[in-house]
Amino acid sequence: MAQENKSLHWWQRGVVYQIYPRSFLDSNNDGIGDLNGIIQKLDYLNDGTEKSLGVDAIWLSPFYPSPMADFGYDVADYCNVDPMFGTLADFDRLVEEAHKRGIKVIIDYVPNHTSDQHPWFIESRSSRDNPKRDWYIWRDPKPDGSPPNNWGSFFGGPAWTFDEATGQYYMHQFVKEQPELNWRNPEVKEAMLDVLRFWLDRGVDGFRMDVVGLLIKDKDLRDNPPNPNARPDLPENDIYGRLLSVYNEDQDEVHDIIKEFRKLLDSYDDRVGIGELWGPLDRWIRYYGENGNELHLPFNFRLMWQPWSSKAMRACVDELEGALPPFAWPNYVLGNHDQPRLATRFGGQAQARLAGMMLLTLRGTPTVYYGDELGMENGVIPPEKIQDPQGINLGPERTRDVARTPMQWDSSPYAGFSQVEPWLPVSADYQTRNVVAQSQEPNSMLNFYRRLFWTRRRSQALCEGAYKPVDLSGSEPDDCFIYLREQGGERKLVALNFAGQPCKALTGLTGRGRIVLSTHMDRDEEIDLSAIELRPYEGLIVDL
Ligand code: NOJ
């Protein structure tokens, strides 16, 4: 096997593992996960041996002081740790302990909005002539008293809340407790660049930047046009869903700000900027910068919502590979704290294994969401236990709580996550779907993921190699996605059968290869490359 390739940056070679701190491990028994809990589990993530998962970087969702109106995405102090999660000293220890194990630490940066309890906003709303008034987006009502424009909040209702005391509306595209900063004000920019410096100086290795495409809005805050394709069954308060996002996001001037983020990151050694960005491919690609001078990795969510079909997945990958300029490094995400669990979304455990193999073997940086390595499925949240403002405002079927249930460590009460009742219910399957149980079962999802991570880590071709899709004509049934990854004389083939029935994939290749890993974990034989036989939902990594 080829050695780990050192010429790539860590954020290209490595796998990012997203931790939702509230839900990972509760070390002080208050029902909520915390930083010390994460420290306790670092060896699980990577102790340098194949007994651990082998992650290269962790991304922590927000742990800052927050009233938790949006579970930490409403930040009241950018440069501290909420006591619920620990202290700054705990954070420093987390970075130190992670680094000892070769794990990089990426933190969430929430630049678009603060909490309404942030001292900046408290000042800003105190009077119209407060020096911080212009740090947020305040506008007069229309003559009839209605909001300044027609924009809606992603979480339902209008994007504006009226402040009686000062007689103006402030903007918030999430809950009203998340007022939006005015990035056209240079003081805001400076203060928020200082936040980056604060954490960079503390040794963090990078940032996942929340909704960066929203930072700049249309100068005139024009009304968004109606969305002709809006679903007819949207809840009445879903104003956002009925409009096209023309003026509230992805404005050209936002790129100037992102270039400044990049310049700052580049003034340190090898730190990474990852951005949460949606939108069509041609607009999304611009966030890499004209010559790679913006984000290292604009998150690529495109595979997440593809139908379960090899053709759809391949088309999505081919389109990306065809569109990326040479300096732009690809990346793929299949799950996070805002989306249903991938095992549920793609239809089951067999599909989840196959999706995991695809995620870890495509060219580009994979991000894996905590618990997906166990095949965790959507939690069942009784309506009265829904916590997520999106679920509360837009209906239980929209709640993101389903993907935020406690990590399942063992079969003890509360899954070893906590000794007390956790903030969200533990999933019903925890007695069998947990780290201890799956560690003892050789072919479990967890052991599959461990093999997958380490196979990737050890393979220059999988980390770095070119991606070459293989055309399959005349295969029956034709629901396979097959590609080659090649680098420095090492060649790997990945064959993925998306069908729930066996497939014989006619590849046009010749010769034989040896199976390195099957999703079913029961084959390591040599195979004939011209006609690759795959069982239902089977994926193979093959050494050529
Ligand atoms: C995106 C985050 O991923 C999500 O959880 C949050 O609610 C919004 N941004 C607002 O910060």
Coordinates of C-alpha atoms and ligand atoms in Angstrom, one line a residue:
M1 CA 0.0 0.0 0.0
A2 CA 1.2 3.5 -0.8
Q3 CA 2.2 5.7 2.1
E4 CA 0.2 8.7 3.3
N5 CA 0.9 11.5 0.9
K6 CA 2.4 14.6 2.5
S7 CA 2.2 17.0 -0.4
L8 CA -1.5 17.7 0.1
H9 CA -2.7 20.1 2.8
W10 CA -4.3 18.4 5.8
W11 CA -7.7 19.7 4.9
Q12 CA -7.4 18.1 1.5
R13 CA -6.1 14.7 2.6
G14 CA -8.1 14.4 5.8
V15 CA -11.7 13.5 6.8
V16 CA -13.6 16.1 8.8
Y17 CA -15.9 14.8 11.5
Q18 CA -18.7 17.1 12.7
I19 CA -19.5 17.1 16.4
Y20 CA -22.7 18.7 17.6
P21 CA -21.4 19.5 21.1
R22 CA -24.8 19.4 22.9
S23 CA -25.2 15.8 21.7
F24 CA -21.8 14.1 21.9
L25 CA -21.1 13.3 25.5
D26 CA -22.3 14.9 28.7
S27 CA -19.4 14.8 31.3
N28 CA -21.1 16.8 34.1
N29 CA -24.6 15.2 34.0
D30 CA -26.8 18.1 33.2
G31 CA -28.2 16.3 30.1
I32 CA -26.2 18.4 27.7
G33 CA -23.0 17.5 26.0
D34 CA -19.9 19.5 26.7
L35 CA -16.2 20.2 25.8
N36 CA -14.9 17.8 28.4
G37 CA -17.1 15.1 27.0
I38 CA -15.5 15.6 23.6
I39 CA -12.0 15.4 25.2
Q40 CA -12.9 12.1 26.7
K41 CA -13.8 10.7 23.3
L42 CA -10.8 11.9 21.3
D43 CA -9.2 8.5 21.4
Y44 CA -12.4 7.1 19.9
L45 CA -11.9 9.5 17.1
N46 CA -8.2 8.9 16.6
D47 CA -5.7 7.2 18.9
G48 CA -3.3 6.5 16.0
T49 CA -4.5 2.9 15.6
E50 CA -7.1 1.2 13.5
K51 CA -9.1 0.5 16.6
S52 CA -10.2 4.1 16.4
L53 CA -12.1 5.8 13.6
G54 CA -9.1 7.7 12.2
V55 CA -10.5 11.2 11.8
D56 CA -8.2 14.0 10.8
A57 CA -10.2 17.0 11.9
I58 CA -13.2 17.8 14.1
W59 CA -15.6 20.6 13.3
L60 CA -17.5 21.8 16.4
S61 CA -20.9 23.4 16.1
P62 CA -21.1 26.5 18.3
F63 CA -20.2 26.4 22.0
Y64 CA -20.2 30.1 22.6
P65 CA -22.3 31.9 25.3
S66 CA -25.8 31.9 23.9
P67 CA -29.4 32.1 25.0
M68 CA -29.9 29.0 22.7
A69 CA -32.8 30.4 20.7
D70 CA -31.2 28.6 17.8
F71 CA -29.0 26.2 19.8
G72 CA -25.8 28.3 19.8
Y73 CA -26.2 29.9 16.3
D74 CA -27.4 32.9 18.3
V75 CA -24.0 34.0 19.8
A76 CA -23.9 36.4 22.7
D77 CA -20.1 36.5 23.0
Y78 CA -17.9 35.4 20.2
C79 CA -14.8 35.0 22.3
N80 CA -15.9 32.7 25.1
V81 CA -17.4 29.4 26.0
D82 CA -20.9 29.0 27.3
P83 CA -20.7 27.6 30.9
M84 CA -23.1 24.8 29.8
F85 CA -20.2 23.6 27.5
G86 CA -17.3 24.4 29.8
T87 CA -14.7 27.2 30.0
L88 CA -12.1 28.7 27.7
A89 CA -9.5 26.6 29.6
D90 CA -11.4 23.5 28.7
F91 CA -11.4 24.7 25.1
D92 CA -7.6 25.2 25.2
R93 CA -7.2 21.7 26.6
L94 CA -9.4 20.3 23.9
V95 CA -7.2 21.9 21.2
E96 CA -4.1 20.6 23.0
E97 CA -5.4 17.1 23.4
A98 CA -6.7 17.0 19.8
H99 CA -3.4 18.2 18.5
K100 CA -1.5 15.6 20.5
R101 CA -3.5 13.0 18.5
G102 CA -2.9 14.7 15.2
I103 CA -6.6 15.9 15.1
K104 CA -7.1 19.4 13.7
V105 CA -9.8 21.6 15.3
I106 CA -12.3 23.6 13.2
I107 CA -14.8 25.8 14.9
D108 CA -18.0 27.4 13.8
Y109 CA -18.0 31.1 13.0
V110 CA -21.4 32.8 12.9
P111 CA -20.8 36.1 11.2
N112 CA -24.2 36.9 9.7
H113 CA -26.1 37.5 13.0
T114 CA -25.6 37.7 16.7
S115 CA -27.9 36.9 19.6
D116 CA -30.3 39.7 20.5
Q117 CA -28.5 39.4 23.9
H118 CA -25.1 40.3 22.4
P119 CA -23.9 43.6 24.0
W120 CA -23.6 45.0 20.5
F121 CA -27.3 44.5 19.8
I122 CA -28.3 45.7 23.3
E123 CA -26.5 48.9 22.6
S124 CA -27.7 49.1 19.0
R125 CA -31.4 48.9 20.0
S126 CA -31.0 51.3 22.9
S127 CA -31.5 54.4 20.8
R128 CA -31.5 55.6 17.2
D129 CA -28.3 57.6 17.8
N130 CA -26.3 54.9 19.6
P131 CA -22.9 54.5 18.0
K132 CA -23.7 50.8 17.4
R133 CA -27.1 51.5 15.8
D134 CA -25.7 51.0 12.3
W135 CA -24.0 47.7 13.3
Y136 CA -27.3 46.0 12.6
I137 CA -29.8 46.5 9.8
W138 CA -32.5 49.0 11.0
R139 CA -35.2 50.5 8.7
D140 CA -38.3 52.6 9.1
P141 CA -41.6 50.9 8.6
K142 CA -43.5 51.5 5.4
P143 CA -46.0 54.3 5.6
D144 CA -48.7 51.7 6.5
G145 CA -46.5 50.4 9.4
S146 CA -45.6 47.2 7.6
P147 CA -42.0 45.8 7.4
P148 CA -39.5 47.5 5.1
N149 CA -39.6 44.7 2.4
N150 CA -41.2 41.4 1.7
W151 CA -38.4 39.1 2.9
G152 CA -39.2 36.1 5.0
S153 CA -37.3 34.3 7.7
F154 CA -36.0 30.8 7.0
F155 CA -37.8 29.8 10.2
G156 CA -41.2 31.3 9.3
G157 CA -42.7 34.7 9.5
P158 CA -41.3 38.0 8.2
A159 CA -37.5 38.7 8.3
W160 CA -38.2 41.9 10.3
T161 CA -39.2 42.6 13.9
F162 CA -40.5 46.0 15.0
D163 CA -38.8 47.6 18.0
E164 CA -41.5 49.7 19.8
A165 CA -39.0 51.7 21.8
T166 CA -37.1 53.2 18.8
G167 CA -39.9 52.9 16.1
Q168 CA -37.9 50.9 13.6
Y169 CA -37.7 47.3 12.3
Y170 CA -34.5 45.2 12.5
M171 CA -33.7 42.4 10.1
H172 CA -33.3 38.7 11.0
Q173 CA -33.5 35.9 8.4
F174 CA -33.6 33.3 11.2
V175 CA -35.5 33.8 14.5
K176 CA -36.1 37.2 15.8
E177 CA -33.5 36.6 18.5
Q178 CA -30.8 36.5 15.7
P179 CA -30.5 40.1 14.5
E180 CA -28.3 40.5 11.4
L181 CA -25.1 42.4 11.5
N182 CA -24.5 45.2 9.0
W183 CA -21.4 44.1 7.1
R184 CA -21.4 47.2 5.0
N185 CA -20.2 49.0 8.2
P186 CA -16.4 48.8 8.3
E187 CA -16.4 48.7 12.2
V188 CA -18.5 45.5 12.1
K189 CA -16.0 44.0 9.7
E190 CA -13.0 44.9 11.9
A191 CA -14.7 43.6 15.0
M192 CA -15.6 40.3 13.3
L193 CA -12.1 39.9 11.9
D194 CA -10.8 40.3 15.4
V195 CA -13.0 37.4 16.4
L196 CA -11.2 35.2 13.8
R197 CA -7.8 36.5 15.2
F198 CA -8.8 35.6 18.7
W199 CA -9.4 32.0 17.9
L200 CA -6.5 31.7 15.4
D201 CA -4.2 32.9 18.1
R202 CA -5.6 30.2 20.4
G203 CA -4.6 27.6 17.9
V204 CA -7.7 26.6 16.0
D205 CA -7.0 25.2 12.6
G206 CA -9.9 26.7 10.8
F207 CA -13.5 27.8 10.6
R208 CA -16.7 26.6 9.3
M209 CA -18.5 29.8 8.4
D210 CA -22.2 29.9 8.9
V211 CA -24.3 31.2 6.0
V212 CA -21.5 33.3 4.6
G213 CA -23.5 33.9 1.4
L214 CA -25.9 36.0 3.4
L215 CA -23.4 38.6 4.8
I216 CA -24.2 41.2 2.2
K217 CA -27.7 42.1 1.1
D218 CA -28.9 44.2 -1.8
K219 CA -28.0 47.8 -1.0
D220 CA -31.6 48.9 -1.5
L221 CA -33.1 45.9 0.1
R222 CA -35.4 45.3 -2.8
D223 CA -38.4 43.0 -2.5
N224 CA -37.7 39.4 -3.5
P225 CA -39.8 38.1 -6.5
P226 CA -42.4 35.4 -5.9
N227 CA -41.2 31.8 -6.5
P228 CA -43.3 30.3 -9.2
N229 CA -42.3 26.8 -8.2
A230 CA -43.1 27.2 -4.5
R231 CA -44.7 24.0 -3.1
P232 CA -48.5 24.5 -2.7
D233 CA -48.5 22.9 0.7
L234 CA -46.2 25.3 2.5
P235 CA -47.3 26.4 5.9
E236 CA -49.0 29.8 5.9
N237 CA -46.1 31.5 7.7
D238 CA -43.5 30.2 5.3
I239 CA -43.0 33.6 3.6
Y240 CA -39.4 32.7 2.7
G241 CA -40.4 29.5 0.8
R242 CA -42.8 31.6 -1.4
L243 CA -40.0 33.9 -2.7
L244 CA -36.9 33.6 -4.8
S245 CA -33.8 34.5 -2.9
V246 CA -32.6 37.2 -5.3
Y247 CA -31.7 40.1 -3.1
N248 CA -31.1 38.6 0.3
E249 CA -28.1 36.5 -0.5
D250 CA -25.2 35.8 -2.9
Q251 CA -24.6 39.5 -3.8
D252 CA -21.4 40.1 -5.6
E253 CA -19.9 42.4 -2.9
V254 CA -19.8 39.5 -0.5
H255 CA -16.8 38.2 -2.2
D256 CA -14.7 41.2 -1.0
I257 CA -15.4 40.2 2.5
I258 CA -14.5 36.5 2.0
K259 CA -11.2 37.6 0.4
E260 CA -10.4 39.4 3.6
F261 CA -11.2 36.3 5.6
R262 CA -8.8 34.4 3.3
K263 CA -6.1 37.0 3.6
L264 CA -6.3 36.7 7.4
L265 CA -6.2 32.9 7.3
D266 CA -3.2 33.0 4.9
S267 CA -1.3 35.2 7.3
Y268 CA -1.2 32.1 9.7
D269 CA 0.2 28.7 8.8
D270 CA -2.1 26.3 6.9
R271 CA -5.5 27.2 8.4
V272 CA -8.7 26.4 6.6
G273 CA -11.8 28.4 5.6
I274 CA -14.9 26.3 5.0
G275 CA -18.2 28.0 4.1
E276 CA -21.8 27.0 4.3
L277 CA -23.1 27.9 0.8
W278 CA -26.0 26.8 -1.2
G279 CA -27.1 27.9 -4.7
P280 CA -26.5 26.9 -8.3
L281 CA -23.1 25.4 -9.2
D282 CA -21.9 28.4 -11.3
R283 CA -22.6 30.9 -8.4
W284 CA -21.3 28.5 -5.8
I285 CA -18.0 27.9 -7.5
R286 CA -17.3 31.6 -7.3
Y287 CA -16.7 31.2 -3.5
Y288 CA -13.4 29.5 -4.2
G289 CA -12.3 32.9 -5.6
E290 CA -11.1 33.8 -9.1
N291 CA -7.7 32.2 -8.4
G292 CA -8.3 30.4 -5.2
N293 CA -8.3 33.5 -3.0
E294 CA -11.5 32.9 -1.2
L295 CA -12.7 29.8 0.6
H296 CA -10.6 26.6 0.7
L297 CA -13.8 24.6 0.8
P298 CA -17.3 26.0 0.1
F299 CA -19.3 23.1 1.5
N300 CA -20.7 21.0 -1.3
F301 CA -24.1 19.6 -0.3
R302 CA -25.1 18.5 -3.8
L303 CA -25.0 14.8 -3.2
M304 CA -27.1 15.1 -0.1
W305 CA -30.4 15.6 -2.0
Q306 CA -29.9 13.4 -5.0
P307 CA -32.4 10.6 -5.5
W308 CA -31.1 7.2 -4.6
S309 CA -29.8 6.4 -8.1
S310 CA -26.3 5.7 -9.5
K311 CA -27.0 7.9 -12.5
A312 CA -28.0 10.9 -10.4
M313 CA -25.0 10.5 -8.1
R314 CA -22.6 10.2 -11.0
A315 CA -24.1 13.1 -12.9
C316 CA -23.7 15.2 -9.8
V317 CA -20.0 14.2 -9.3
D318 CA -19.2 14.5 -13.0
E319 CA -20.8 18.0 -13.2
L320 CA -18.7 19.2 -10.2
E321 CA -15.5 17.6 -11.5
G322 CA -16.1 19.2 -14.9
A323 CA -16.7 22.6 -13.5
L324 CA -14.0 23.0 -10.9
P325 CA -11.0 25.0 -11.9
P326 CA -7.6 23.3 -11.2
F327 CA -6.9 25.2 -8.0
A328 CA -10.3 24.3 -6.5
W329 CA -10.4 21.2 -4.3
P330 CA -13.7 19.3 -4.2
N331 CA -15.5 18.2 -1.1
Y332 CA -18.6 16.3 -0.2
V333 CA -21.1 16.3 2.6
L334 CA -23.9 13.7 3.2
G335 CA -25.2 14.7 6.5
N336 CA -25.2 17.5 9.1
H337 CA -27.2 18.9 12.0
D338 CA -29.7 20.6 9.7
Q339 CA -30.7 17.6 7.6
P340 CA -32.4 14.2 8.2
R341 CA -30.0 11.4 9.0
L342 CA -28.5 9.9 5.9
A343 CA -29.5 6.3 6.8
T344 CA -33.2 7.6 6.9
R345 CA -32.9 9.8 3.9
F346 CA -31.4 7.2 1.6
G347 CA -33.7 4.4 2.8
G348 CA -31.8 2.2 5.2
Q349 CA -28.6 0.7 6.6
A350 CA -27.5 -1.0 3.4
Q351 CA -27.8 2.2 1.5
A352 CA -26.1 4.1 4.3
R353 CA -23.0 1.8 4.0
L354 CA -22.9 2.3 0.2
A355 CA -23.3 6.1 0.6
G356 CA -20.5 6.1 3.2
M357 CA -18.2 4.2 0.8
M358 CA -18.9 6.8 -1.9
L359 CA -18.3 9.7 0.4
L360 CA -14.9 8.4 1.5
T361 CA -13.7 7.4 -1.9
L362 CA -14.6 10.3 -4.2
R363 CA -11.9 12.9 -4.9
G364 CA -12.2 15.6 -2.3
T365 CA -12.5 16.2 1.4
P366 CA -15.4 14.3 3.0
T367 CA -17.3 15.6 6.1
V368 CA -18.9 12.9 8.2
Y369 CA -21.6 13.8 10.8
Y370 CA -21.3 12.3 14.3
G371 CA -23.3 9.0 14.6
D372 CA -23.4 8.3 10.9
E373 CA -20.6 5.9 11.5
L374 CA -23.1 3.9 13.6
G375 CA -25.8 4.2 11.0
M376 CA -27.9 6.4 13.4
E377 CA -31.3 7.1 12.0
N378 CA -33.7 10.0 12.5
G379 CA -34.8 10.2 16.1
V380 CA -38.5 10.1 17.0
I381 CA -39.3 13.3 18.8
P382 CA -42.7 13.6 20.4
P383 CA -44.2 16.9 19.4
E384 CA -44.1 18.3 22.9
K385 CA -40.4 17.6 23.1
I386 CA -39.5 19.5 19.9
Q387 CA -36.8 22.0 20.6
D388 CA -35.7 23.3 17.2
P389 CA -37.3 26.7 16.3
Q390 CA -37.7 25.5 12.7
G391 CA -39.8 22.6 13.9
I392 CA -41.7 24.8 16.4
N393 CA -42.5 27.4 13.8
L394 CA -42.9 25.5 10.5
G395 CA -44.3 22.2 11.7
P396 CA -43.0 19.0 13.4
E397 CA -42.0 17.4 10.0
R398 CA -39.5 20.2 9.6
T399 CA -37.8 19.8 13.0
R400 CA -34.0 19.3 12.8
D401 CA -34.0 17.7 16.2
V402 CA -34.3 14.3 14.5
A403 CA -30.6 14.5 13.5
R404 CA -29.4 15.9 16.8
T405 CA -30.3 13.1 19.2
P406 CA -27.6 12.0 21.7
M407 CA -24.6 9.9 20.5
Q408 CA -25.1 6.3 21.3
W409 CA -22.0 5.1 23.2
D410 CA -23.3 2.0 25.0
S411 CA -26.4 0.2 26.1
S412 CA -26.7 1.7 29.6
P413 CA -29.6 4.1 30.3
Y414 CA -29.3 7.2 28.1
A415 CA -26.9 5.3 25.8
G416 CA -23.9 6.3 27.9
F417 CA -24.3 9.9 26.8
S418 CA -25.4 11.1 30.2
Q419 CA -26.6 9.8 33.6
V420 CA -29.6 12.0 33.5
E421 CA -32.3 12.6 30.9
P422 CA -30.7 14.2 27.9
W423 CA -32.0 17.4 26.3
L424 CA -33.4 15.3 23.4
P425 CA -34.6 11.8 23.6
V426 CA -32.1 9.0 22.9
S427 CA -33.1 7.0 19.9
A428 CA -35.0 3.8 20.6
D429 CA -32.4 1.6 18.9
Y430 CA -29.6 2.6 21.2
Q431 CA -29.3 -0.8 23.0
T432 CA -28.1 -2.4 19.9
R433 CA -26.9 0.6 17.8
N434 CA -24.1 1.9 20.0
V435 CA -20.3 2.1 19.9
V436 CA -19.6 -0.7 22.4
A437 CA -22.0 -3.2 20.7
Q438 CA -20.8 -2.3 17.2
S439 CA -17.1 -2.6 18.3
Q440 CA -17.7 -6.2 19.3
E441 CA -19.5 -7.1 16.0
P442 CA -16.9 -7.6 13.3
N443 CA -19.1 -6.5 10.4
S444 CA -20.9 -3.7 12.1
M445 CA -21.3 -0.2 10.5
L446 CA -18.8 1.2 12.9
N447 CA -16.1 -1.4 12.0
F448 CA -17.0 -0.8 8.3
Y449 CA -16.4 2.9 8.8
R450 CA -13.1 2.3 10.6
R451 CA -11.9 0.2 7.7
L452 CA -13.1 2.8 5.3
F453 CA -11.3 5.7 7.0
W454 CA -8.1 3.7 7.4
T455 CA -8.2 2.4 3.8
R456 CA -8.5 6.0 2.7
R457 CA -5.8 7.3 5.0
R458 CA -3.3 4.7 3.7
S459 CA -4.1 5.2 0.0
Q460 CA -2.5 8.0 -2.0
A461 CA -4.9 7.2 -4.8
L462 CA -8.0 7.6 -2.7
C463 CA -6.7 10.8 -1.0
E464 CA -5.3 12.5 -4.0
G465 CA -5.8 10.5 -7.2
A466 CA -7.6 11.6 -10.3
Y467 CA -11.3 10.6 -10.5
K468 CA -12.2 8.7 -13.7
P469 CA -15.8 7.4 -14.1
V470 CA -16.1 4.1 -15.9
D471 CA -18.8 3.8 -18.5
L472 CA -21.0 0.8 -18.2
S473 CA -22.9 -0.2 -21.2
G474 CA -25.0 -3.3 -21.4
S475 CA -24.8 -4.0 -17.6
E476 CA -28.0 -5.5 -16.1
P477 CA -29.6 -3.9 -14.2
D478 CA -27.7 -0.7 -14.8
D479 CA -27.7 1.0 -11.5
C480 CA -24.0 1.0 -10.7
F481 CA -21.5 3.9 -10.3
I482 CA -18.0 2.8 -10.9
Y483 CA -14.9 5.0 -10.9
L484 CA -11.1 4.8 -10.8
R485 CA -8.8 6.7 -8.5
E486 CA -5.2 6.8 -9.7
Q487 CA -2.1 8.4 -8.4
G488 CA 1.6 7.7 -8.5
G489 CA 1.3 4.2 -9.9
E490 CA -1.4 3.2 -7.4
R491 CA -4.8 2.4 -8.9
K492 CA -8.0 1.8 -7.0
L493 CA -11.4 1.0 -8.5
V494 CA -14.6 1.8 -6.6
A495 CA -17.8 -0.1 -7.7
L496 CA -21.1 0.9 -6.1
N497 CA -24.4 -1.0 -6.8
F498 CA -27.3 1.3 -6.0
A499 CA -29.9 -1.4 -6.8
G500 CA -31.6 -3.7 -4.4
Q501 CA -30.8 -6.6 -6.7
P502 CA -27.5 -8.2 -7.9
C503 CA -25.7 -6.6 -10.8
K504 CA -23.1 -7.7 -13.2
A505 CA -21.3 -4.5 -14.3
L506 CA -19.6 -4.7 -17.7
T507 CA -16.8 -2.2 -17.4
G508 CA -14.8 -2.6 -20.6
L509 CA -11.7 -3.0 -18.3
T510 CA -9.4 -6.0 -18.5
G511 CA -7.4 -8.0 -16.0
R512 CA -8.0 -8.8 -12.4
G513 CA -8.0 -6.8 -9.1
R514 CA -8.1 -7.7 -5.4
I515 CA -10.9 -6.5 -3.2
V516 CA -9.7 -4.3 -0.4
L517 CA -13.0 -3.7 1.2
S518 CA -16.6 -4.7 0.5
T519 CA -19.5 -2.9 2.2
H520 CA -20.6 -6.5 3.2
M521 CA -17.1 -7.0 4.8
D522 CA -16.9 -10.7 3.7
R523 CA -14.9 -10.7 0.5
D524 CA -11.2 -10.1 -0.2
E525 CA -10.8 -12.2 -3.2
E526 CA -9.5 -11.4 -6.7
I527 CA -12.1 -10.5 -9.2
D528 CA -12.4 -10.2 -13.0
L529 CA -12.5 -6.5 -13.8
S530 CA -14.4 -6.8 -17.0
A531 CA -17.6 -8.1 -15.4
I532 CA -17.8 -7.1 -11.8
E533 CA -20.5 -8.9 -9.8
L534 CA -22.1 -6.9 -7.0
R535 CA -24.7 -8.0 -4.6
P536 CA -27.7 -5.7 -3.7
Y537 CA -26.3 -2.4 -2.4
E538 CA -22.8 -3.8 -2.4
G539 CA -19.8 -1.5 -2.8
L540 CA -16.3 -2.6 -3.4
I541 CA -12.9 -0.9 -3.2
V542 CA -10.5 -2.9 -5.4
D543 CA -6.8 -2.7 -5.8
L544 CA -5.7 -2.9 -9.4
Ligands
NOJ1 C1 -27.0 27.4 9.4 C2 -26.8 26.4 10.6 O1 -26.2 25.2 10.1 C3 -28.1 26.3 11.2 O2 -28.1 25.2 12.2 C4 -28.6 27.6 11.8 O3 -29.9 27.5 12.3 C5 -28.5 28.7 10.7 N1 -27.4 28.6 9.9 C6 -28.5 30.0 11.4 O4 -27.3 30.3 12.0

